[in-house]
């Protein structure tokens, strides 16, 4: 049973997840205002986003070891404090160097905050309750990329850009106070020696790949440095994998991939996040650059993704219990594929109700699938390996979400090349290409065992 304390802890972690993800994208629409204030080009503000995402990607793998060394309570409270104080520093930044430096510090807090928070909650969750607890944690992460663009626009229009970071301060203070009361001391001890080789290879590879994603999204970057950095990062990650499967005490336990449900979930999550995060990025561009809509109107329409997310959430657990993970994931990934193609086919003459419906449906399917992926991933993981599994899952999700905008940008560039125009047809090609990732997730879901996740379902599927 999930008591009130356990539920409140899960909601606390959900709030931290929301803050972390919101800060990854809220700066985008405010780039011109920030650049003007700091006397730099708007394109230079891309470093503010990249520094944060790169730090998250680099340090998340080390969060598991740090938790074992210092204990969950100490690390979680420190993470919230670092994130909050760095946010305050960002709000008072007076030049780009100071802002980027403090975003790195903010990323340090974020890299520990959510993975450790998930471990706090899930390490004390019985298998039958995992589905419900994960649903508490996941949905705020789905909301933040949707509301970030319009939130950034409203804040910079009616207040000033420092409030993009200042809003984290009261939220962080509240989170720290609640965490102080809810999080137990837990166990700290003498963990295995830190895998310095794995840390160097993994962090450098993930950092390089994340920065390559930033260069791809920056239309002024040349393809030579992008190709070199991407290729070098992939080689480093290959060497990291080679090391991790042989190390006695690896930074990331690749042996977790031997657990069928965990492996299938990580693969599906990685593919599906590209479609999930690309939609909120491409839709405002389509609505404003092609349809000629205002930023406010396009932002309001994109918010229907959020409506779909929240509207379906109360039924997700019952749906998974009734139909099983494989069936739900096949349906959700097919639905996402269809909705992405449908949105790509819309024009300025398409009835507004139909556009809203397609946006709403895409939000429904993104919520269902990601809740299912996050839940089934842990269904067969032994309790003693839950901390390692959480670190692995957090790293996978962060990498996919960090690369998603670059993938969407590449898809749009390919649309330009294929159609010879930057108009509607280019966006149609981009949406179709993004839909292919959701289709690949469908193939992955079809390959799942029909009994996957039955260990945490309340209505197991009968097998012959």
Short mmCIF file of C-alpha atoms in Angstrom, two decimals:
data_model
loop_
_atom_site.label_atom_id
_atom_site.label_comp_id
_atom_site.label_asym_id
_atom_site.label_seq_id
_atom_site.Cartn_x
_atom_site.Cartn_y
_atom_site.Cartn_z
CA UNK A 1 0.00 0.00 0.00
CA UNK A 2 1.07 3.57 -0.71
CA UNK A 3 0.69 5.67 2.42
CA UNK A 4 0.41 9.47 2.47
CA UNK A 5 4.12 9.98 3.20
CA UNK A 6 5.16 7.80 0.28
CA UNK A 7 2.72 9.52 -2.08
CA UNK A 8 3.86 12.98 -0.99
CA UNK A 9 7.49 11.98 -1.53
CA UNK A 10 6.66 10.86 -5.06
CA UNK A 11 4.90 14.18 -5.72
CA UNK A 12 7.93 16.04 -4.34
CA UNK A 13 10.20 14.23 -6.80
CA UNK A 14 7.68 14.98 -9.55
CA UNK A 15 7.94 18.69 -8.75
CA UNK A 16 11.74 18.50 -8.92
CA UNK A 17 11.45 16.68 -12.26
CA UNK A 18 9.23 19.49 -13.53
CA UNK A 19 11.73 22.19 -12.48
CA UNK A 20 14.67 20.36 -14.04
CA UNK A 21 12.96 19.79 -17.40
CA UNK A 22 11.42 23.26 -17.52
CA UNK A 23 14.82 24.87 -17.16
CA UNK A 24 16.13 22.87 -20.10
CA UNK A 25 13.87 24.63 -22.61
CA UNK A 26 12.31 27.78 -21.11
CA UNK A 27 15.25 29.92 -22.24
CA UNK A 28 14.63 29.22 -25.94
CA UNK A 29 11.92 31.81 -26.62
CA UNK A 30 13.67 34.37 -24.42
CA UNK A 31 17.01 34.21 -26.28
CA UNK A 32 16.59 37.59 -28.07
CA UNK A 33 15.76 39.43 -24.83
CA UNK A 34 18.60 37.79 -22.90
CA UNK A 35 21.06 38.48 -25.72
CA UNK A 36 20.03 42.12 -25.86
CA UNK A 37 20.38 42.49 -22.08
CA UNK A 38 23.81 40.83 -21.97
CA UNK A 39 24.99 42.57 -25.19
CA UNK A 40 25.59 39.36 -27.14
CA UNK A 41 23.99 37.82 -30.23
CA UNK A 42 20.82 35.76 -29.58
CA UNK A 43 22.55 32.71 -31.07
CA UNK A 44 25.17 32.88 -28.31
CA UNK A 45 22.42 32.20 -25.77
CA UNK A 46 22.36 28.65 -27.11
CA UNK A 47 25.30 28.06 -24.78
CA UNK A 48 23.00 28.77 -21.84
CA UNK A 49 20.83 25.80 -22.86
CA UNK A 50 23.69 23.56 -23.92
CA UNK A 51 25.74 24.11 -20.75
CA UNK A 52 22.79 22.97 -18.65
CA UNK A 53 21.89 19.91 -20.75
CA UNK A 54 25.53 18.90 -21.15
CA UNK A 55 26.13 19.01 -17.39
CA UNK A 56 23.04 16.90 -16.78
CA UNK A 57 24.13 14.31 -19.33
CA UNK A 58 27.68 14.18 -17.99
CA UNK A 59 26.97 13.92 -14.25
CA UNK A 60 23.84 11.75 -14.04
CA UNK A 61 25.86 8.51 -14.39
CA UNK A 62 27.88 9.44 -11.27
CA UNK A 63 24.79 10.14 -9.13
CA UNK A 64 24.34 6.49 -8.20
CA UNK A 65 27.86 6.17 -6.75
CA UNK A 66 27.53 9.48 -4.91
CA UNK A 67 24.28 8.33 -3.33
CA UNK A 68 25.90 5.14 -2.08
CA UNK A 69 28.78 7.17 -0.66
CA UNK A 70 26.86 9.93 1.13
CA UNK A 71 23.33 8.60 1.52
CA UNK A 72 20.09 9.55 -0.26
CA UNK A 73 18.89 12.25 2.13
CA UNK A 74 22.15 14.18 2.15
CA UNK A 75 22.58 14.05 -1.64
CA UNK A 76 18.94 14.91 -2.40
CA UNK A 77 18.84 17.90 -0.05
CA UNK A 78 22.20 19.12 -1.36
CA UNK A 79 20.97 18.78 -4.94
CA UNK A 80 17.88 20.92 -4.28
CA UNK A 81 19.99 23.53 -2.49
CA UNK A 82 22.57 23.70 -5.29
CA UNK A 83 19.87 23.92 -7.97
CA UNK A 84 18.00 26.68 -6.10
CA UNK A 85 21.05 28.80 -5.26
CA UNK A 86 22.38 28.46 -8.81
CA UNK A 87 18.99 29.58 -10.13
CA UNK A 88 19.22 32.67 -7.94
CA UNK A 89 22.71 33.30 -9.28
CA UNK A 90 21.48 32.96 -12.87
CA UNK A 91 18.81 35.57 -12.17
CA UNK A 92 21.47 38.05 -11.02
CA UNK A 93 23.96 37.30 -13.83
CA UNK A 94 25.36 40.36 -15.55
CA UNK A 95 27.27 38.81 -18.43
CA UNK A 96 27.18 35.65 -20.55
CA UNK A 97 30.20 34.04 -18.87
CA UNK A 98 28.61 34.34 -15.44
CA UNK A 99 25.26 33.03 -16.70
CA UNK A 100 26.77 30.00 -18.46
CA UNK A 101 28.95 29.19 -15.43
CA UNK A 102 25.97 29.23 -13.09
CA UNK A 103 23.95 27.13 -15.53
CA UNK A 104 26.68 24.51 -15.18
CA UNK A 105 26.27 24.65 -11.40
CA UNK A 106 22.52 24.42 -11.84
CA UNK A 107 23.06 21.32 -13.97
CA UNK A 108 25.14 19.78 -11.17
CA UNK A 109 22.13 20.07 -8.86
CA UNK A 110 19.73 18.80 -11.49
CA UNK A 111 21.91 15.79 -12.31
CA UNK A 112 21.61 14.58 -8.72
CA UNK A 113 18.12 15.83 -7.88
CA UNK A 114 15.85 13.69 -10.04
CA UNK A 115 17.77 10.37 -10.29
CA UNK A 116 18.33 10.34 -6.53
CA UNK A 117 14.73 11.39 -5.89
CA UNK A 118 13.46 8.53 -8.06
CA UNK A 119 15.68 6.14 -6.13
CA UNK A 120 14.35 7.43 -2.80
CA UNK A 121 10.78 6.70 -3.92
CA UNK A 122 11.17 3.50 -5.92
CA UNK A 123 13.59 1.73 -3.57
CA UNK A 124 10.76 1.66 -1.02
CA UNK A 125 7.98 0.75 -3.43
CA UNK A 126 6.52 -2.73 -3.61
CA UNK A 127 6.22 -4.24 -7.09
CA UNK A 128 2.38 -3.96 -7.26
CA UNK A 129 2.61 -0.21 -6.49
CA UNK A 130 5.35 0.70 -8.98
CA UNK A 131 2.85 1.54 -11.75
CA UNK A 132 0.98 4.06 -9.64
CA UNK A 133 4.10 5.65 -8.14
CA UNK A 134 5.77 6.08 -11.55
CA UNK A 135 2.65 7.80 -12.87
CA UNK A 136 3.03 10.40 -10.10
CA UNK A 137 6.64 11.08 -11.09
CA UNK A 138 6.44 11.00 -14.89
CA UNK A 139 3.69 13.38 -15.94
CA UNK A 140 5.33 16.66 -14.81
CA UNK A 141 8.27 15.85 -17.07
CA UNK A 142 5.86 15.61 -19.99
CA UNK A 143 4.26 18.95 -19.20
CA UNK A 144 7.38 21.11 -18.95
CA UNK A 145 8.51 20.97 -22.63
CA UNK A 146 4.99 21.95 -23.67
CA UNK A 147 4.47 24.96 -21.42
CA UNK A 148 8.10 26.16 -21.49
CA UNK A 149 7.87 28.14 -24.77
CA UNK A 150 4.74 30.07 -23.85
CA UNK A 151 5.91 30.49 -20.24
CA UNK A 152 9.19 31.95 -21.47
CA UNK A 153 7.37 34.28 -23.85
CA UNK A 154 4.95 35.51 -21.18
CA UNK A 155 7.67 36.05 -18.57
CA UNK A 156 9.91 38.04 -20.90
CA UNK A 157 6.95 40.03 -22.25
CA UNK A 158 5.32 40.99 -18.97
CA UNK A 159 8.29 40.79 -16.58
CA UNK A 160 11.99 40.35 -17.42
CA UNK A 161 14.27 37.45 -18.32
CA UNK A 162 15.84 37.00 -14.83
CA UNK A 163 12.44 35.72 -13.69
CA UNK A 164 12.98 32.69 -15.93
CA UNK A 165 15.36 31.53 -13.22
CA UNK A 166 13.96 33.49 -10.28
CA UNK A 167 10.74 31.44 -10.26
CA UNK A 168 12.83 28.43 -9.19
CA UNK A 169 13.83 30.09 -5.92
CA UNK A 170 10.48 29.90 -4.05
CA UNK A 171 9.83 26.49 -5.61
CA UNK A 172 13.25 25.28 -4.48
CA UNK A 173 12.79 26.62 -0.95
CA UNK A 174 9.45 24.82 -0.67
CA UNK A 175 10.94 21.62 -2.11
CA UNK A 176 13.85 21.75 0.36
CA UNK A 177 11.51 22.26 3.33
CA UNK A 178 9.25 19.41 2.25
CA UNK A 179 12.22 17.12 1.54
CA UNK A 180 13.69 17.89 4.98
CA UNK A 181 10.53 16.49 6.57
CA UNK A 182 9.83 13.60 4.20
CA UNK A 183 13.20 12.08 3.28
CA UNK A 184 14.70 9.70 5.82
CA UNK A 185 18.41 9.56 6.47
CA UNK A 186 18.76 6.26 4.61
CA UNK A 187 21.92 4.26 4.48
CA UNK A 188 25.32 5.62 3.58
CA UNK A 189 28.29 3.35 3.44
CA UNK A 190 31.43 2.36 1.67
CA UNK A 191 30.54 1.91 -2.02
CA UNK A 192 32.74 0.11 -4.49
CA UNK A 193 35.63 2.21 -5.86
CA UNK A 194 34.51 4.83 -8.37
CA UNK A 195 35.01 3.67 -11.94
CA UNK A 196 37.20 6.55 -13.10
CA UNK A 197 37.81 5.07 -16.55
CA UNK A 198 34.09 4.51 -17.10
CA UNK A 199 33.36 7.99 -15.76
CA UNK A 200 35.86 9.63 -18.14
CA UNK A 201 34.74 7.69 -21.23
CA UNK A 202 31.00 7.87 -20.54
CA UNK A 203 30.91 11.51 -19.48
CA UNK A 204 33.13 12.70 -22.32
CA UNK A 205 31.12 10.72 -24.86
CA UNK A 206 27.75 11.91 -23.55
CA UNK A 207 28.99 15.48 -23.24
CA UNK A 208 30.40 15.48 -26.76
CA UNK A 209 27.21 14.03 -28.21
CA UNK A 210 25.07 16.61 -26.39
CA UNK A 211 27.27 19.46 -27.61
CA UNK A 212 27.14 18.04 -31.15
CA UNK A 213 23.35 18.20 -30.85
CA UNK A 214 23.68 21.91 -29.99
CA UNK A 215 25.88 22.50 -33.05
CA UNK A 216 23.38 20.69 -35.28
CA UNK A 217 20.55 22.85 -33.95
CA UNK A 218 22.66 25.94 -34.60
CA UNK A 219 22.26 26.59 -38.33
CA UNK A 220 25.52 28.54 -38.41
CA UNK A 221 27.66 25.52 -37.53
CA UNK A 222 29.65 23.76 -40.23
CA UNK A 223 29.23 20.06 -40.95
CA UNK A 224 32.93 19.24 -40.55
CA UNK A 225 33.13 19.99 -36.79
CA UNK A 226 29.69 18.44 -36.29
CA UNK A 227 30.71 15.21 -38.03
CA UNK A 228 34.05 15.05 -36.23
CA UNK A 229 32.51 15.68 -32.81
CA UNK A 230 29.65 13.24 -33.38
CA UNK A 231 31.95 10.52 -34.70
CA UNK A 232 34.45 11.01 -31.88
CA UNK A 233 31.69 10.90 -29.25
CA UNK A 234 30.27 7.68 -30.68
CA UNK A 235 33.74 6.10 -30.62
CA UNK A 236 34.19 7.14 -26.97
CA UNK A 237 30.79 5.71 -26.05
CA UNK A 238 31.71 2.48 -27.85
CA UNK A 239 34.91 2.28 -25.82
CA UNK A 240 32.88 3.05 -22.69
CA UNK A 241 30.53 0.15 -23.44
CA UNK A 242 33.50 -2.15 -24.04
CA UNK A 243 34.93 -1.11 -20.67
CA UNK A 244 31.65 -1.24 -18.72
CA UNK A 245 30.86 -4.84 -19.64
CA UNK A 246 34.28 -5.92 -18.36
CA UNK A 247 34.80 -3.69 -15.33
CA UNK A 248 34.41 -5.23 -11.89
CA UNK A 249 32.61 -2.16 -10.52
CA UNK A 250 31.27 -0.31 -13.61
CA UNK A 251 29.83 3.19 -13.48
CA UNK A 252 26.72 1.95 -15.35
CA UNK A 253 25.57 -1.65 -15.11
CA UNK A 254 25.11 -2.70 -18.73
CA UNK A 255 24.26 -6.15 -17.41
CA UNK A 256 20.84 -4.67 -16.57
CA UNK A 257 20.12 -4.91 -20.30
CA UNK A 258 19.95 -8.67 -19.87
CA UNK A 259 16.62 -8.06 -18.14
CA UNK A 260 14.26 -8.30 -21.12
CA UNK A 261 11.73 -5.72 -19.95
CA UNK A 262 14.43 -3.23 -18.96
CA UNK A 263 16.23 -3.58 -22.31
CA UNK A 264 13.00 -3.23 -24.30
CA UNK A 265 11.95 -0.21 -22.27
CA UNK A 266 15.28 1.60 -22.63
CA UNK A 267 15.29 1.06 -26.41
CA UNK A 268 11.66 2.10 -26.80
CA UNK A 269 12.08 5.11 -24.51
CA UNK A 270 15.08 6.35 -26.46
CA UNK A 271 13.24 6.14 -29.79
CA UNK A 272 9.95 7.47 -28.49
CA UNK A 273 11.44 10.52 -26.76
CA UNK A 274 12.50 11.86 -30.16
CA UNK A 275 8.84 12.05 -31.22
CA UNK A 276 7.70 13.28 -27.79
CA UNK A 277 10.14 16.19 -27.57
CA UNK A 278 10.11 17.09 -31.27
CA UNK A 279 6.40 17.87 -31.40
CA UNK A 280 6.43 20.86 -29.00
CA UNK A 281 9.48 22.18 -30.89
CA UNK A 282 8.16 21.83 -34.47
CA UNK A 283 4.55 22.84 -33.90
CA UNK A 284 5.17 26.48 -32.84
CA UNK A 285 7.50 26.89 -35.83
CA UNK A 286 4.86 25.51 -38.19
CA UNK A 287 2.09 27.64 -36.71
CA UNK A 288 4.12 30.88 -36.69
CA UNK A 289 6.38 30.57 -39.75
CA UNK A 290 3.93 28.87 -42.13
CA UNK A 291 0.44 29.55 -40.80
CA UNK A 292 1.30 33.12 -39.78
CA UNK A 293 -0.14 32.76 -36.29
CA UNK A 294 0.97 34.87 -33.33
CA UNK A 295 3.21 33.36 -30.66
CA UNK A 296 0.39 33.48 -28.14
CA UNK A 297 -2.11 31.72 -30.43
CA UNK A 298 0.37 28.99 -31.38
CA UNK A 299 1.35 28.56 -27.72
CA UNK A 300 -2.27 28.12 -26.66
CA UNK A 301 -2.80 25.41 -29.30
CA UNK A 302 0.37 23.56 -28.28
CA UNK A 303 -0.89 23.61 -24.68
CA UNK A 304 -3.51 21.05 -25.75
CA UNK A 305 -0.67 18.52 -25.62
CA UNK A 306 -0.61 19.28 -21.91
CA UNK A 307 -4.40 18.86 -21.71
CA UNK A 308 -4.06 15.42 -23.30
CA UNK A 309 -1.25 14.50 -20.91
CA UNK A 310 -3.21 15.36 -17.79
CA UNK A 311 -6.62 14.27 -19.05
CA UNK A 312 -5.57 10.67 -19.71
CA UNK A 313 -3.37 10.28 -16.62
CA UNK A 314 -6.11 9.08 -14.20
CA UNK A 315 -6.94 6.16 -16.52
CA UNK A 316 -3.40 5.07 -17.43
CA UNK A 317 -2.90 2.65 -14.54
CA UNK A 318 -6.28 0.99 -15.09
CA UNK A 319 -5.52 0.74 -18.81
CA UNK A 320 -2.20 -1.01 -18.20
CA UNK A 321 -3.80 -3.36 -15.68
CA UNK A 322 -6.60 -4.24 -18.07
CA UNK A 323 -4.78 -4.64 -21.38
CA UNK A 324 -1.13 -5.17 -20.47
CA UNK A 325 2.00 -3.26 -21.38
CA UNK A 326 2.60 -4.74 -24.82
CA UNK A 327 -0.90 -3.98 -26.13
CA UNK A 328 -0.95 -0.48 -24.65
CA UNK A 329 2.49 0.37 -26.04
CA UNK A 330 1.65 -0.90 -29.52
CA UNK A 331 -1.54 1.19 -29.54
CA UNK A 332 0.13 4.32 -28.11
CA UNK A 333 3.10 4.26 -30.48
CA UNK A 334 0.85 3.72 -33.51
CA UNK A 335 -1.36 6.56 -32.27
CA UNK A 336 1.64 8.86 -31.91
CA UNK A 337 2.81 7.98 -35.41
CA UNK A 338 -0.60 8.77 -36.89
CA UNK A 339 -1.00 12.03 -34.95
CA UNK A 340 2.46 13.26 -36.01
CA UNK A 341 1.69 12.59 -39.68
CA UNK A 342 -1.74 14.17 -39.24
CA UNK A 343 -0.26 17.34 -37.75
CA UNK A 344 2.25 17.51 -40.58
CA UNK A 345 -0.61 17.40 -43.09
CA UNK A 346 -2.47 20.35 -41.56
CA UNK A 347 -2.51 23.71 -43.31
CA UNK A 348 -3.66 27.20 -42.41
CA UNK A 349 -7.00 26.23 -43.93
CA UNK A 350 -7.48 23.16 -41.72
CA UNK A 351 -10.36 23.64 -39.26
CA UNK A 352 -8.99 24.75 -35.92
CA UNK A 353 -11.01 22.08 -34.11
CA UNK A 354 -9.22 19.35 -36.08
CA UNK A 355 -5.78 20.80 -35.29
CA UNK A 356 -6.70 20.99 -31.61
CA UNK A 357 -7.96 17.39 -31.70
CA UNK A 358 -4.75 16.09 -33.28
CA UNK A 359 -2.66 18.02 -30.75
CA UNK A 360 -4.77 16.69 -27.89
CA UNK A 361 -4.50 13.11 -29.15
CA UNK A 362 -0.72 13.36 -29.47
CA UNK A 363 -0.60 14.46 -25.83
CA UNK A 364 -2.72 11.49 -24.80
CA UNK A 365 -0.48 8.97 -26.54
CA UNK A 366 2.78 10.51 -25.33
CA UNK A 367 1.54 10.33 -21.73
CA UNK A 368 0.35 6.72 -22.00
CA UNK A 369 3.50 5.40 -23.67
CA UNK A 370 6.06 7.12 -21.45
CA UNK A 371 4.22 6.07 -18.30
CA UNK A 372 4.20 2.50 -19.61
CA UNK A 373 7.90 2.58 -20.54
CA UNK A 374 8.97 4.03 -17.19
CA UNK A 375 6.92 1.46 -15.31
CA UNK A 376 7.66 -1.73 -17.22
CA UNK A 377 11.38 -0.93 -17.12
CA UNK A 378 11.42 -1.67 -13.39
CA UNK A 379 8.97 -4.57 -13.34
CA UNK A 380 11.59 -7.34 -13.33
CA UNK A 381 14.56 -5.47 -11.84
CA UNK A 382 15.54 -6.91 -8.43
CA UNK A 383 15.09 -4.48 -5.53
CA UNK A 384 18.79 -4.50 -4.74
CA UNK A 385 19.56 -3.23 -8.25
CA UNK A 386 16.86 -0.55 -8.36
CA UNK A 387 19.35 2.25 -7.68
CA UNK A 388 21.52 1.19 -10.64
CA UNK A 389 18.46 0.82 -12.87
CA UNK A 390 17.27 4.33 -11.97
CA UNK A 391 20.65 5.83 -12.83
CA UNK A 392 20.70 3.98 -16.16
CA UNK A 393 17.12 5.03 -17.00
CA UNK A 394 17.76 8.68 -16.06
CA UNK A 395 20.86 8.78 -18.27
CA UNK A 396 18.96 7.27 -21.22
CA UNK A 397 16.04 9.70 -20.88
CA UNK A 398 18.28 12.75 -20.48
CA UNK A 399 20.37 11.83 -23.51
CA UNK A 400 17.29 11.27 -25.69
CA UNK A 401 15.60 14.51 -24.61
CA UNK A 402 18.85 16.44 -25.10
CA UNK A 403 19.22 15.11 -28.65
CA UNK A 404 15.56 15.44 -29.64
CA UNK A 405 15.64 19.11 -30.71
CA UNK A 406 18.70 18.42 -32.87
CA UNK A 407 16.89 15.47 -34.46
CA UNK A 408 13.88 17.69 -35.17
CA UNK A 409 16.18 20.36 -36.65
CA UNK A 410 17.84 17.80 -38.93
CA UNK A 411 14.42 16.53 -40.02
CA UNK A 412 13.39 20.09 -40.91
CA UNK A 413 16.63 20.69 -42.83
CA UNK A 414 16.08 17.47 -44.78
CA UNK A 415 12.56 18.68 -45.50
CA UNK A 416 14.03 21.87 -46.94
CA UNK A 417 16.45 19.88 -49.12
CA UNK A 418 13.85 17.39 -50.35
CA UNK A 419 11.18 19.94 -51.21
CA UNK A 420 13.44 22.87 -52.13
CA UNK A 421 11.36 25.13 -49.91
CA UNK A 422 11.04 26.07 -46.26
CA UNK A 423 7.26 26.08 -46.47
CA UNK A 424 4.54 23.60 -45.56
CA UNK A 425 5.96 20.66 -47.53
CA UNK A 426 9.26 20.89 -45.63
CA UNK A 427 7.38 20.60 -42.34
CA UNK A 428 5.36 17.69 -43.68
CA UNK A 429 8.59 15.82 -44.46
CA UNK A 430 9.95 16.69 -41.00
CA UNK A 431 6.85 15.39 -39.23
CA UNK A 432 6.90 12.18 -41.28
CA UNK A 433 10.56 11.62 -40.43
CA UNK A 434 9.86 12.17 -36.74
CA UNK A 435 6.91 9.78 -36.98
CA UNK A 436 9.35 7.09 -38.15
CA UNK A 437 10.93 7.09 -34.68
CA UNK A 438 7.51 6.41 -33.15
CA UNK A 439 7.04 3.65 -35.74
CA UNK A 440 10.38 2.13 -34.74
CA UNK A 441 9.12 2.16 -31.15
CA UNK A 442 6.04 0.27 -32.40
CA UNK A 443 8.27 -2.44 -33.85
CA UNK A 444 10.08 -2.63 -30.52
CA UNK A 445 6.77 -2.93 -28.66
CA UNK A 446 5.60 -5.74 -30.95
CA UNK A 447 8.73 -7.69 -30.01
CA UNK A 448 7.88 -7.50 -26.31
CA UNK A 449 6.71 -10.63 -24.55
CA UNK A 450 2.91 -10.43 -24.00
CA UNK A 451 3.49 -11.18 -20.32
CA UNK A 452 5.96 -8.30 -19.84
CA UNK A 453 5.18 -6.34 -16.70
CA UNK A 454 2.77 -8.90 -15.26
CA UNK A 455 4.77 -8.86 -12.02
CA UNK A 456 3.44 -5.38 -11.24
CA UNK A 457 -0.02 -5.66 -12.79
CA UNK A 458 -3.03 -6.28 -10.60
CA UNK A 459 -4.84 -8.16 -13.34
CA UNK A 460 -2.26 -10.52 -14.88
CA UNK A 461 -2.91 -11.78 -18.38
CA UNK A 462 -3.73 -15.48 -18.48
CA UNK A 463 -1.39 -17.47 -20.69
CA UNK A 464 -1.91 -20.87 -22.20
#
